[in-house]
Short mmCIF file of C-alpha atoms and ligand atoms in Angstrom, two decimals:
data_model
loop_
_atom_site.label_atom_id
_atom_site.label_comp_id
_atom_site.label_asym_id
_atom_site.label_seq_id
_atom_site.Cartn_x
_atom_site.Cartn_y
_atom_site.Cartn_z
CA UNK H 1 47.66 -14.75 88.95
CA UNK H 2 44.21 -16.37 88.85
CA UNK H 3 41.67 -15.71 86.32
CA UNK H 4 37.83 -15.40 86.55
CA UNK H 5 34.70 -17.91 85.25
CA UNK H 6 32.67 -16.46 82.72
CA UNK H 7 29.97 -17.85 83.86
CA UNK H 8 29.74 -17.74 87.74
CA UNK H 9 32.31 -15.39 87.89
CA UNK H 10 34.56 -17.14 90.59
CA UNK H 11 38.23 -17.35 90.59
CA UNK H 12 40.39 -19.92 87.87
CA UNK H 13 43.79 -20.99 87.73
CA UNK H 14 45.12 -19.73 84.44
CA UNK H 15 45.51 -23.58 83.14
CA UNK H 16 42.31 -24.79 84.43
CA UNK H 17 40.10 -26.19 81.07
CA UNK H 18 37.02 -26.66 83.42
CA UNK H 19 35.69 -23.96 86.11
CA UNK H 20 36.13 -25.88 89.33
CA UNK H 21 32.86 -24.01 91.16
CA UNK H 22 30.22 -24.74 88.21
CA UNK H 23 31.96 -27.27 86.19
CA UNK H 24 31.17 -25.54 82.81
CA UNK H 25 33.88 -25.89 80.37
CA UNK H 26 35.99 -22.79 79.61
CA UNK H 27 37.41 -21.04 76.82
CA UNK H 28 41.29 -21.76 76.16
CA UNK H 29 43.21 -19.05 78.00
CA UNK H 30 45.46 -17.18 76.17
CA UNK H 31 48.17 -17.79 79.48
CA UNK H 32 48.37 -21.34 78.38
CA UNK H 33 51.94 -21.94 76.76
CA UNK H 34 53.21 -23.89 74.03
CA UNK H 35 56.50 -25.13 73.91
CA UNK H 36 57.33 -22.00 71.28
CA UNK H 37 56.31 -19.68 73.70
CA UNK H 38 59.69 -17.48 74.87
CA UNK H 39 60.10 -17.90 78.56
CA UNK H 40 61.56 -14.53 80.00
CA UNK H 41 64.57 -14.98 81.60
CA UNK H 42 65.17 -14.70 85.50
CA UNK H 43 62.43 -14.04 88.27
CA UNK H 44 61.12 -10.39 88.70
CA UNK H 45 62.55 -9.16 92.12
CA UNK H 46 60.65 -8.65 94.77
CA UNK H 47 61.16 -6.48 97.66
CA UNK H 48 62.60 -7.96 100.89
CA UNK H 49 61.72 -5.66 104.42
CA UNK H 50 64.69 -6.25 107.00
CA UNK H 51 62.59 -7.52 110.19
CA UNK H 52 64.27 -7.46 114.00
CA UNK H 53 64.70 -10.64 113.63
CA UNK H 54 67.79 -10.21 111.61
CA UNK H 55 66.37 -12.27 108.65
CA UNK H 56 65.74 -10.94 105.62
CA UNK H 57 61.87 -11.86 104.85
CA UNK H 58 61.24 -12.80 101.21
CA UNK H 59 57.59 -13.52 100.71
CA UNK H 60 58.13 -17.06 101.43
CA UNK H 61 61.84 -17.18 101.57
CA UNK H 62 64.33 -16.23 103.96
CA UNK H 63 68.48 -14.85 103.69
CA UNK H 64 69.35 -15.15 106.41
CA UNK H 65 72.74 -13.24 108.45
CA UNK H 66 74.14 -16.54 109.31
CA UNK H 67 73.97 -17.80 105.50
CA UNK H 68 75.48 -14.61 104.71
CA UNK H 69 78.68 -15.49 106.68
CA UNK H 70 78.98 -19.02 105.65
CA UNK H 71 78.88 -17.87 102.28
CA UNK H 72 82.12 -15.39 102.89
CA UNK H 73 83.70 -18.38 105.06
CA UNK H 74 83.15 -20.44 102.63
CA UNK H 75 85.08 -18.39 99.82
CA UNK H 76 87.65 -17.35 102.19
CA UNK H 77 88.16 -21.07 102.73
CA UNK H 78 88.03 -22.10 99.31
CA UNK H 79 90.99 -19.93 97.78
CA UNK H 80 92.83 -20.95 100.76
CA UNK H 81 92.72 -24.25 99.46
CA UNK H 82 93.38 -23.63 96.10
CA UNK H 83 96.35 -21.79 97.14
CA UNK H 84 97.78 -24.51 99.52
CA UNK H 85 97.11 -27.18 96.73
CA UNK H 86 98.77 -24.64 93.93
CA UNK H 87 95.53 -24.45 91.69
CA UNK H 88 95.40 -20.83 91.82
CA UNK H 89 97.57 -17.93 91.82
CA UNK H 90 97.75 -15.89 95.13
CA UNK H 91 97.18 -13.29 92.46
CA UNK H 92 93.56 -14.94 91.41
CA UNK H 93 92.98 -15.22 94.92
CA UNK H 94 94.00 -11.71 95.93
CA UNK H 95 91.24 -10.07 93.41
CA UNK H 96 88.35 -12.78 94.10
CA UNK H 97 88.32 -11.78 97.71
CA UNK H 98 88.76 -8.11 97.16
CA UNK H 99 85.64 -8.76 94.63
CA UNK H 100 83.92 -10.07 97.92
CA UNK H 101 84.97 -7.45 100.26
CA UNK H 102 83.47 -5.20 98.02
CA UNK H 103 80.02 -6.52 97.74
CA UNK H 104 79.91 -7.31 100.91
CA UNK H 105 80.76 -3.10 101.67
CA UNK H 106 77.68 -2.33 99.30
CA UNK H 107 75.17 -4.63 101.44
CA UNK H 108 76.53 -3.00 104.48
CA UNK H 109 75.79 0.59 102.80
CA UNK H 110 72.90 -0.40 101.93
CA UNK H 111 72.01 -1.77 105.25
CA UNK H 112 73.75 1.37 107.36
CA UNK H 113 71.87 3.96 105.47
CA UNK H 114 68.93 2.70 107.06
CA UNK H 115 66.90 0.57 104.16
CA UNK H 116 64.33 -1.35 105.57
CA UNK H 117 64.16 -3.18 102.08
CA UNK H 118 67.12 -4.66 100.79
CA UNK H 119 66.37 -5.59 96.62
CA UNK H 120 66.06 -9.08 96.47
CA UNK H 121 65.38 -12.04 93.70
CA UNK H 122 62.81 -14.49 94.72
CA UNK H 123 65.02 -17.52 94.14
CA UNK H 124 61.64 -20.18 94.54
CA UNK H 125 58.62 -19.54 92.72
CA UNK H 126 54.98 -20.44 93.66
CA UNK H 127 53.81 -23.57 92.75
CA UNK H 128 50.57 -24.63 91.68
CA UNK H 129 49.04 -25.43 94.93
CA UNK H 130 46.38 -28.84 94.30
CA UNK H 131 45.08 -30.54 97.65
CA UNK H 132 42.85 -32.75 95.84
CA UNK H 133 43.50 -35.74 92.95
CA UNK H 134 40.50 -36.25 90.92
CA UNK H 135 39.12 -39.92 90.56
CA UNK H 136 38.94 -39.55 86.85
CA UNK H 137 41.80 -38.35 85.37
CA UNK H 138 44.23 -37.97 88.14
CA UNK H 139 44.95 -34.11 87.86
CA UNK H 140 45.51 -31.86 90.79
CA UNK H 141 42.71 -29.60 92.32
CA UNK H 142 42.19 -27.27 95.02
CA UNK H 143 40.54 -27.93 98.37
CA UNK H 144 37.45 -26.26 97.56
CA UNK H 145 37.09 -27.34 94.20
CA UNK H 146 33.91 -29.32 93.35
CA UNK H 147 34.77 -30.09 89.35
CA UNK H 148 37.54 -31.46 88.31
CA UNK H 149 39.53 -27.97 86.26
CA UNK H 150 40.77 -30.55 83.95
CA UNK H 151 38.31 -33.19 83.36
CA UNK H 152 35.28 -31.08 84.34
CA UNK H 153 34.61 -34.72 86.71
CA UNK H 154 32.18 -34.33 90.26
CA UNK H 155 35.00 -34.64 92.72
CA UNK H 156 32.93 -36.07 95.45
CA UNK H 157 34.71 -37.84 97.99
CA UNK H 158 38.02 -37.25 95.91
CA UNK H 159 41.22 -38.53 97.53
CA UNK H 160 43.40 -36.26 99.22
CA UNK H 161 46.69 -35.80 98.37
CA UNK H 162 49.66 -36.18 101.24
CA UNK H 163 47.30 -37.75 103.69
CA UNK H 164 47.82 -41.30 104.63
CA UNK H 165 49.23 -43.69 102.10
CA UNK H 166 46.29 -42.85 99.34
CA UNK H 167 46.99 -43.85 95.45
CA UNK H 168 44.45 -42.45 93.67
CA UNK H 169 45.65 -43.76 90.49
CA UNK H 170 48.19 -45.51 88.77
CA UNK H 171 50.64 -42.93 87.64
CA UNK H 172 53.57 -44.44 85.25
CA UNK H 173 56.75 -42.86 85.06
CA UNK H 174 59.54 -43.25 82.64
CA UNK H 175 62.60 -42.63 83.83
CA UNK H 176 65.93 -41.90 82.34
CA UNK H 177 69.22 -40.79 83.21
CA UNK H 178 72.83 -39.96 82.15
CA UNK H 179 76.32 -39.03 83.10
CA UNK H 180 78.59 -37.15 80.44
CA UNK H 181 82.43 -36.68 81.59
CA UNK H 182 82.16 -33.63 79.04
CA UNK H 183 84.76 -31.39 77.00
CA UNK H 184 87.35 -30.39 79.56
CA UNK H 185 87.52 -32.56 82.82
CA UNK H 186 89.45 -35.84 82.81
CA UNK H 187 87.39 -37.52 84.98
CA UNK H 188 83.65 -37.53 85.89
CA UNK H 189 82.81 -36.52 89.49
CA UNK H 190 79.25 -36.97 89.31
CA UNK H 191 77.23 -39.59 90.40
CA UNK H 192 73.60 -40.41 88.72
CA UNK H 193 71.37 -43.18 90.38
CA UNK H 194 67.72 -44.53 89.40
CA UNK H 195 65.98 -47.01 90.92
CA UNK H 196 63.04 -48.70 92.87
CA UNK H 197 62.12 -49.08 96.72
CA UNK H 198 60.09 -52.00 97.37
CA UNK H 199 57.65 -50.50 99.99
CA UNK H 200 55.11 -53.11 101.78
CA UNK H 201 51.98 -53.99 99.83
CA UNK H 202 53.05 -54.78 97.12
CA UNK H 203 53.84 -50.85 96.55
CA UNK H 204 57.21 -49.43 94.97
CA UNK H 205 58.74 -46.03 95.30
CA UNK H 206 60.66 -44.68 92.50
CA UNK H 207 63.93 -43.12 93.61
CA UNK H 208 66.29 -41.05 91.16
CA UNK H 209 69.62 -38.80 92.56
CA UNK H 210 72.42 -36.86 91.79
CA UNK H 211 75.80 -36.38 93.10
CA UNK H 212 78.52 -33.63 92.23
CA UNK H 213 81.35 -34.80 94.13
CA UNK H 214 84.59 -32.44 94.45
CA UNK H 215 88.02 -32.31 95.91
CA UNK H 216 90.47 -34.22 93.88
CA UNK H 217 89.90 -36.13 91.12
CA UNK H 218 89.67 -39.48 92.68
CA UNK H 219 88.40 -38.11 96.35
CA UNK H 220 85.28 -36.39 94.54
CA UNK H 221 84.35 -39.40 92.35
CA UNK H 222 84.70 -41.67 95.79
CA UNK H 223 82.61 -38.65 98.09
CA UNK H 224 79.52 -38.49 95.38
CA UNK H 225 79.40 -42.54 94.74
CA UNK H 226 79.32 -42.61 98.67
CA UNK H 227 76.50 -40.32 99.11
CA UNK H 228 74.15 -41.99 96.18
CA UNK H 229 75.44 -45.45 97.92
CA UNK H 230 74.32 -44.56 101.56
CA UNK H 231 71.50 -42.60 100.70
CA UNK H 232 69.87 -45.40 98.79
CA UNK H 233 70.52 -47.69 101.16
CA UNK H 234 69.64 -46.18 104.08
CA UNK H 235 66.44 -44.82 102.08
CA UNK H 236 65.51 -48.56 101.12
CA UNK H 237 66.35 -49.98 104.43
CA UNK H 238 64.09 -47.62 106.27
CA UNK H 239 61.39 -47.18 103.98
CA UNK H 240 61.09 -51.30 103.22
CA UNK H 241 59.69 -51.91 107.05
CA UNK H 242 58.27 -47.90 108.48
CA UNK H 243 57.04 -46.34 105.25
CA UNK H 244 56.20 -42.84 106.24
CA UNK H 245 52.52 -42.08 106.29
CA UNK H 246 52.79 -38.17 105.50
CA UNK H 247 54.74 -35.89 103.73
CA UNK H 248 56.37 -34.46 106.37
CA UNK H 249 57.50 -38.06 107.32
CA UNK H 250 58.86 -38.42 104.22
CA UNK H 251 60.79 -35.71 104.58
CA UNK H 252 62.58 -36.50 107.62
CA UNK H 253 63.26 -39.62 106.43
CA UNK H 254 65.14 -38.00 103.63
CA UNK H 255 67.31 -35.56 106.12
CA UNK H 256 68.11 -38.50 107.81
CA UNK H 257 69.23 -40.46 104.85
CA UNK H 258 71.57 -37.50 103.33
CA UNK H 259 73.04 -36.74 106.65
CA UNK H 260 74.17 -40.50 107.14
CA UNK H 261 75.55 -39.91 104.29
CA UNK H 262 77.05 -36.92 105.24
CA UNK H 263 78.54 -38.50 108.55
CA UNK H 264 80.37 -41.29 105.75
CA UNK H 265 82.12 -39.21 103.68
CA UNK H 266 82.84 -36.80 106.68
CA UNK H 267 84.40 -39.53 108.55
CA UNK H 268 85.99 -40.93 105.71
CA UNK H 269 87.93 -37.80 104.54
CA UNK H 270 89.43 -37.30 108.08
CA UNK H 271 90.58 -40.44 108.00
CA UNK H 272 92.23 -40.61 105.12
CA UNK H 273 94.50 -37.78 103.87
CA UNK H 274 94.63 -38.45 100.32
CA UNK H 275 90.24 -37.66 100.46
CA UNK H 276 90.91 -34.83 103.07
CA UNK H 277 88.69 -31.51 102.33
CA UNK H 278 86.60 -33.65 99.82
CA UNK H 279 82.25 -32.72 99.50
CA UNK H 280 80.04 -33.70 97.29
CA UNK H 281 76.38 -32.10 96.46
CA UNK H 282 73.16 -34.45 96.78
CA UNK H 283 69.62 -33.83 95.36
CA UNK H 284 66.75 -36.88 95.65
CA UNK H 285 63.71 -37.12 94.27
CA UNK H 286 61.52 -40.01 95.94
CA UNK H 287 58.41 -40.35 94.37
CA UNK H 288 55.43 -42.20 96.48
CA UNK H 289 52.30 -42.52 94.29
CA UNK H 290 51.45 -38.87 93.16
CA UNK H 291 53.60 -37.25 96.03
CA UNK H 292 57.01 -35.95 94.77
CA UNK H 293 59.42 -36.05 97.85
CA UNK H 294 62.87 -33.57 97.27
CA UNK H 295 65.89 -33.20 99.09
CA UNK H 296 69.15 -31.60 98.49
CA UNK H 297 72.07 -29.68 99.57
CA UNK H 298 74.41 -27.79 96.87
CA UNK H 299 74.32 -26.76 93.68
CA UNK H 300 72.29 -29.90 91.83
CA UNK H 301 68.87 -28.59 90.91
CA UNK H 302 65.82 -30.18 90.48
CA UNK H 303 63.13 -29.20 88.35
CA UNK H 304 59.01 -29.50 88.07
CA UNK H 305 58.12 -28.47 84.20
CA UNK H 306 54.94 -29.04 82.64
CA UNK H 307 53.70 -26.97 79.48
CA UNK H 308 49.87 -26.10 81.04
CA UNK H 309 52.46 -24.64 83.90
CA UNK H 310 53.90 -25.03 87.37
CA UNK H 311 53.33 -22.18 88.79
CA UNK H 312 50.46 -20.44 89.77
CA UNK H 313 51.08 -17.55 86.70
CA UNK H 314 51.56 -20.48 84.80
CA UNK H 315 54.98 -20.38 84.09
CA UNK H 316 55.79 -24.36 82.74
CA UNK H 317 59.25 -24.64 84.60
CA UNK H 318 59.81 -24.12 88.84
CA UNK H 319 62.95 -24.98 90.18
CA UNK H 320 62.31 -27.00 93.53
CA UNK H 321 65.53 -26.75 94.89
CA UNK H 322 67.98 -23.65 96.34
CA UNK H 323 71.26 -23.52 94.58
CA UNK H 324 73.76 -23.49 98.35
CA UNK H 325 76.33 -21.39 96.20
CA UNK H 326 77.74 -18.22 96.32
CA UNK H 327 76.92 -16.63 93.68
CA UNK H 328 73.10 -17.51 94.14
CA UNK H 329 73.01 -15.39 96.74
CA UNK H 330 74.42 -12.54 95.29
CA UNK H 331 72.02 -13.14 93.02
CA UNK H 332 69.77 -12.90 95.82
CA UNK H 333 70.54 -9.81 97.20
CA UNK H 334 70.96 -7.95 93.46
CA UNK H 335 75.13 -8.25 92.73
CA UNK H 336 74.49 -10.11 90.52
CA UNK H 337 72.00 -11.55 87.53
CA UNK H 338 71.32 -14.67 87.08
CA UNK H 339 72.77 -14.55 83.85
CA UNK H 340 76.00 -13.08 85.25
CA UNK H 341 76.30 -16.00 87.74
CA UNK H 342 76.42 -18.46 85.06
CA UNK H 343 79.56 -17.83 84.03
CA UNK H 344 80.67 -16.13 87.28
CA UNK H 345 84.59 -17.36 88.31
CA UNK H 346 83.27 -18.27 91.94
CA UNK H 347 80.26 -20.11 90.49
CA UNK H 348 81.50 -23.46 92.12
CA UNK H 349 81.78 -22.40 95.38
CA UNK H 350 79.49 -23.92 97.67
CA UNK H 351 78.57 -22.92 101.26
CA UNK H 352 76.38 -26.46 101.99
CA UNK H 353 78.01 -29.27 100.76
CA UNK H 354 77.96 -33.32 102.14
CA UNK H 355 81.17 -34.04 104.11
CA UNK H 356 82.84 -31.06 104.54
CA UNK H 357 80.88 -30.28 108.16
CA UNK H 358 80.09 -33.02 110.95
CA UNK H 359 76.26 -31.57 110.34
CA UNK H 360 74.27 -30.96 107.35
CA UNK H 361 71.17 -28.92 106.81
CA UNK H 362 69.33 -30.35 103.97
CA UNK H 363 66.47 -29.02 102.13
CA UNK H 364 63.03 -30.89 101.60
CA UNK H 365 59.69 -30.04 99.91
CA UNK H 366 56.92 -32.49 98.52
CA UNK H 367 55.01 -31.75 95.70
CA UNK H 368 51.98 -33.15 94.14
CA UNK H 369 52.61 -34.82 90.61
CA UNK H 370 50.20 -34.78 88.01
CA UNK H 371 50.09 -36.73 84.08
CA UNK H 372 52.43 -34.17 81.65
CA UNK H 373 54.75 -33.44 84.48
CA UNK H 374 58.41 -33.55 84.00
CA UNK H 375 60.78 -34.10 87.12
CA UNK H 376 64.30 -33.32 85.98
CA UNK H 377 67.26 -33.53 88.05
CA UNK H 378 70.68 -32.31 86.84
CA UNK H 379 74.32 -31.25 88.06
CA UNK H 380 75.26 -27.41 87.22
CA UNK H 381 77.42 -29.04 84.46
CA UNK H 382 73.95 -28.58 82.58
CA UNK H 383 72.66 -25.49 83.68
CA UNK H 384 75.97 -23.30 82.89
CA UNK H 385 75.42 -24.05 79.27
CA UNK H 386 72.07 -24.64 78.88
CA UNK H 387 68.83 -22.22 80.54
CA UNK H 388 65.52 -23.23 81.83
CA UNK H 389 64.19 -22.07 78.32
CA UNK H 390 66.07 -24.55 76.51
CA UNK H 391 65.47 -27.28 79.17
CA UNK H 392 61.49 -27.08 78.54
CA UNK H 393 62.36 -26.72 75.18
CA UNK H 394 64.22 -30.00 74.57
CA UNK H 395 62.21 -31.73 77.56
CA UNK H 396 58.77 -31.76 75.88
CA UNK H 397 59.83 -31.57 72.16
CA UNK H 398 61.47 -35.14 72.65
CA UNK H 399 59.07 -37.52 73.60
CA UNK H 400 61.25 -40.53 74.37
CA UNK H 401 62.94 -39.66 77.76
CA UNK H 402 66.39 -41.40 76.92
CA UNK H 403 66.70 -39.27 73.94
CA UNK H 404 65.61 -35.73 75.46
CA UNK H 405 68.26 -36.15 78.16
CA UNK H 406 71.14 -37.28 75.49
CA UNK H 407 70.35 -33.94 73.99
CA UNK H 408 70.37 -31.86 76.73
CA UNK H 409 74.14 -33.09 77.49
CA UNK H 410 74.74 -32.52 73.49
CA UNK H 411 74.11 -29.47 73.85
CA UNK H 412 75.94 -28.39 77.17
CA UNK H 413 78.81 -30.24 75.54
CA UNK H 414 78.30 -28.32 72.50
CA UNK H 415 78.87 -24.90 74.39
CA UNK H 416 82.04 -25.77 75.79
CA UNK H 417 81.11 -28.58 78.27
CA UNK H 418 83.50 -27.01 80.86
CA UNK H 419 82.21 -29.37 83.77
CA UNK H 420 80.79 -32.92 84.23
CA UNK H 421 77.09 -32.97 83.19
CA UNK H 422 74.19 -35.47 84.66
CA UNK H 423 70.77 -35.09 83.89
CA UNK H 424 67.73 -37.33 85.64
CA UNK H 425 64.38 -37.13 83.84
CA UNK H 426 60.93 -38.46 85.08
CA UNK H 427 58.34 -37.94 82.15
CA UNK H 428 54.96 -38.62 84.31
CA UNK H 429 51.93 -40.30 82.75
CA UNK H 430 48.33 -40.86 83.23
CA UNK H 431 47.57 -44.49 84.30
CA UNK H 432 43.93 -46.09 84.84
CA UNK H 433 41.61 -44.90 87.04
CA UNK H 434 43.02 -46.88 90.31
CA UNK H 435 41.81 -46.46 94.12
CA UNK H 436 43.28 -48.58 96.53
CA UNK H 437 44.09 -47.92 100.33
CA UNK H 438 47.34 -49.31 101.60
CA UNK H 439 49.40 -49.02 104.91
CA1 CA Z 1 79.93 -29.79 88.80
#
């Protein structure tokens, strides 16, 4: 939702302080949130037309048929392992997949009486798109821009971002993270990792991850201290002699890293039949100068927040990641809301996991990072107690990073703390105007 210059009348983002056509400054806009400001809860739906193609086609997002069935293989599965192991009554499972059966009946209604739309809930909003650092202060501009929109700065010959190894400036990042065991489980699962990759001249990336690890108590602490091990590793080894030159590179570095990973723990839990059937999730963020680099696969989110906003209606919290879980996508397809999911009895079932399959498909995106940016990555420990609201809330009303994320698992423990809870947080700020070419 863009807004209009009042004085050459072309199109603003709702945060922008400075029109990025005529550079004159402009007055605050009334989209521009504080951290009071009530978030509402949930994205609006959107409408989703059924193509030939079999996919469902989500304005930027796809469901696709063959998700669909992993989905109900992966609950069948799941209850029949419960059952074997004795961790749930064939009673439980009797009623959870009747439960499935009959959502799965009202999509096929739906579907049979001819709908060409199917209701759907955007599950990734749009973010902010910038092409452009400025010189000045570092913030994020379109390609057409000529002022800076935050700075009001000529942007003349300003550096693009995700081309070639450019730093425009010298962003700092502080960087905290935590692992709570919380109020119920005996042992913690999760895995939480922060560090730096030397990267040649004289350059460092910062890496941060989370693992959920599950099957067993000892087999799903071993599966997600695995994947942070060989992901890092692998990540460091690669990136220490062939940094990637593009985003995309980047990227497939990353798929590479989580499915060696993958192929570990795989290997390892059919070899050993005290870790058989055991997964783990695994979400990284890799930061490279102002380029945010995600992967994941499962339920671990991560998160973009900034109060002048994310997204392009300004909303100051985006998720970046898909939650591979059942009952997201019956939130996608309107069973369920989101609100119901969080406490839904299938929540942890996963139909993407690391080392449950020989092959992984793993998510990526890259992201331009800007000063007052917030990268927060967390296990759904967090997110069952606690909602985005709450998150921006406690995010930007703590300053000191270490602190904000010891609250956060407060207050998931607080509400019951029914799971292990990790939180990663990268508070982003402005360094010194800084142009140097490397690679
Ligand atoms: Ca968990």
């Amino acid at each position: 939702m863009n807004t209009r210059c009042p004085f050459c009348g072309a199109s603003v983002m709702p945060r922008s302080r400075f029109c990025p056509t005529c550079g004159q400054a402009l007055p605050q806009s009334p989209l521009r949130r504080s951290a009071s400001t009530p978030i509402a809860n949930g994205d609006p739906p959107v409408e989703g037309a059924l193509t030939n193609s079999k996919r469902l086609q989500i304005s930027g997002d796809t469901l696709d048929l063959r998700e669909l069935i992993n989905v109900v293989e992966s609950s069948v599965q799941w209850w029949q392992r419960g059952l074997s192991s004795h961790a749930v009554t064939r009673e439980q499972a009797a009623r959870a997949i009747d439960e499935l059966s009959q959502i799965m009946r009202s999509l096929s209604q739906q579907l049979a009486q001819g709908r060409t739309t199917i209701r759907v809930t955007r599950r990734l909003p749009a973010l902010r798109t910038f092409d452009i650092a400025c010189p000045s202060c570092g913030s994020g501009n379109r390609a057409n821009a000529r002022f800076c929109q935050r700075c009001g700065a000529l942007l003349n010959a300003a550096p693009r971002y995700g081309v070639g190894f450019v730093q425009s400036r010298a962003l700092k990042f502080h960087i905290a993270a935590r692992t709570d065991t919380g109020r119920v489980r005996q042992q913690n699962q999760d895995a939480v990792y922060t560090g730096e990759i030397d990267l040649p001249g004289q350059q460092k990336a910062h890496i941060c991850l989370v693992a959920d690890g599950m099957g067993g108590a000892a087999a799903g602490e071993y599966a997600s201290r695995l994947a942070a091990d060989v992901s890092r590793a692998y990540l460091e080894r690669e990136s220490a002699c062939h940094p990637p030159l593009t985003d995309e590179a980047w990227q497939a570095l990353l798929r590479d890293a989580v499915r060696a990973a993958n192929r570990q723990i795989y290997d390892a839990a059919r070899t050993d039949t005290t870790r058989r059937g055991m997964g783990t999730t695994l979400t990284i963020a890799l930061i490279v100068g102002d380029r945010l680099h995600i992967a994941s696969v499962g339920d671990s989110r991560a998160y973009l927040l900034n109060l002048d906003g994310v997204t392009d209606d300004g909303s100051p919290a985006a998720q970046l990641t898909s939650d591979h879980s059942l009952v997201a996508r019956l939130v996608d397809i309107g069973q369920l809301t989101p609100e119901q999911a969080r406490t839904h009895p299938q929540r942890n079932i996963l139909y993407r996991s690391i080392g449950t399959d020989p092959s992984v498909d793993v998510d990526t995106r890259s992201e331009a990072l800007e000063p007052g940016d917030i990268v927060l990555l967390c296990s759904d420990g967090l997110v069952n107690h606690v909602n985005d609201e709450e998150i921006v809330q406690i995010a930007f009303g703590e300053p000191d990073p270490d602190r904000a994320v010891t609250r956060l698992i407060n207050l998931a423990n607080e509400r019951g703390g029914r799971d292990n809870i990790s939180v990663v947080m990268v508070r982003v700020e402005g360094g010194r105007n800084d142009e140097r070419r490397h690679g």
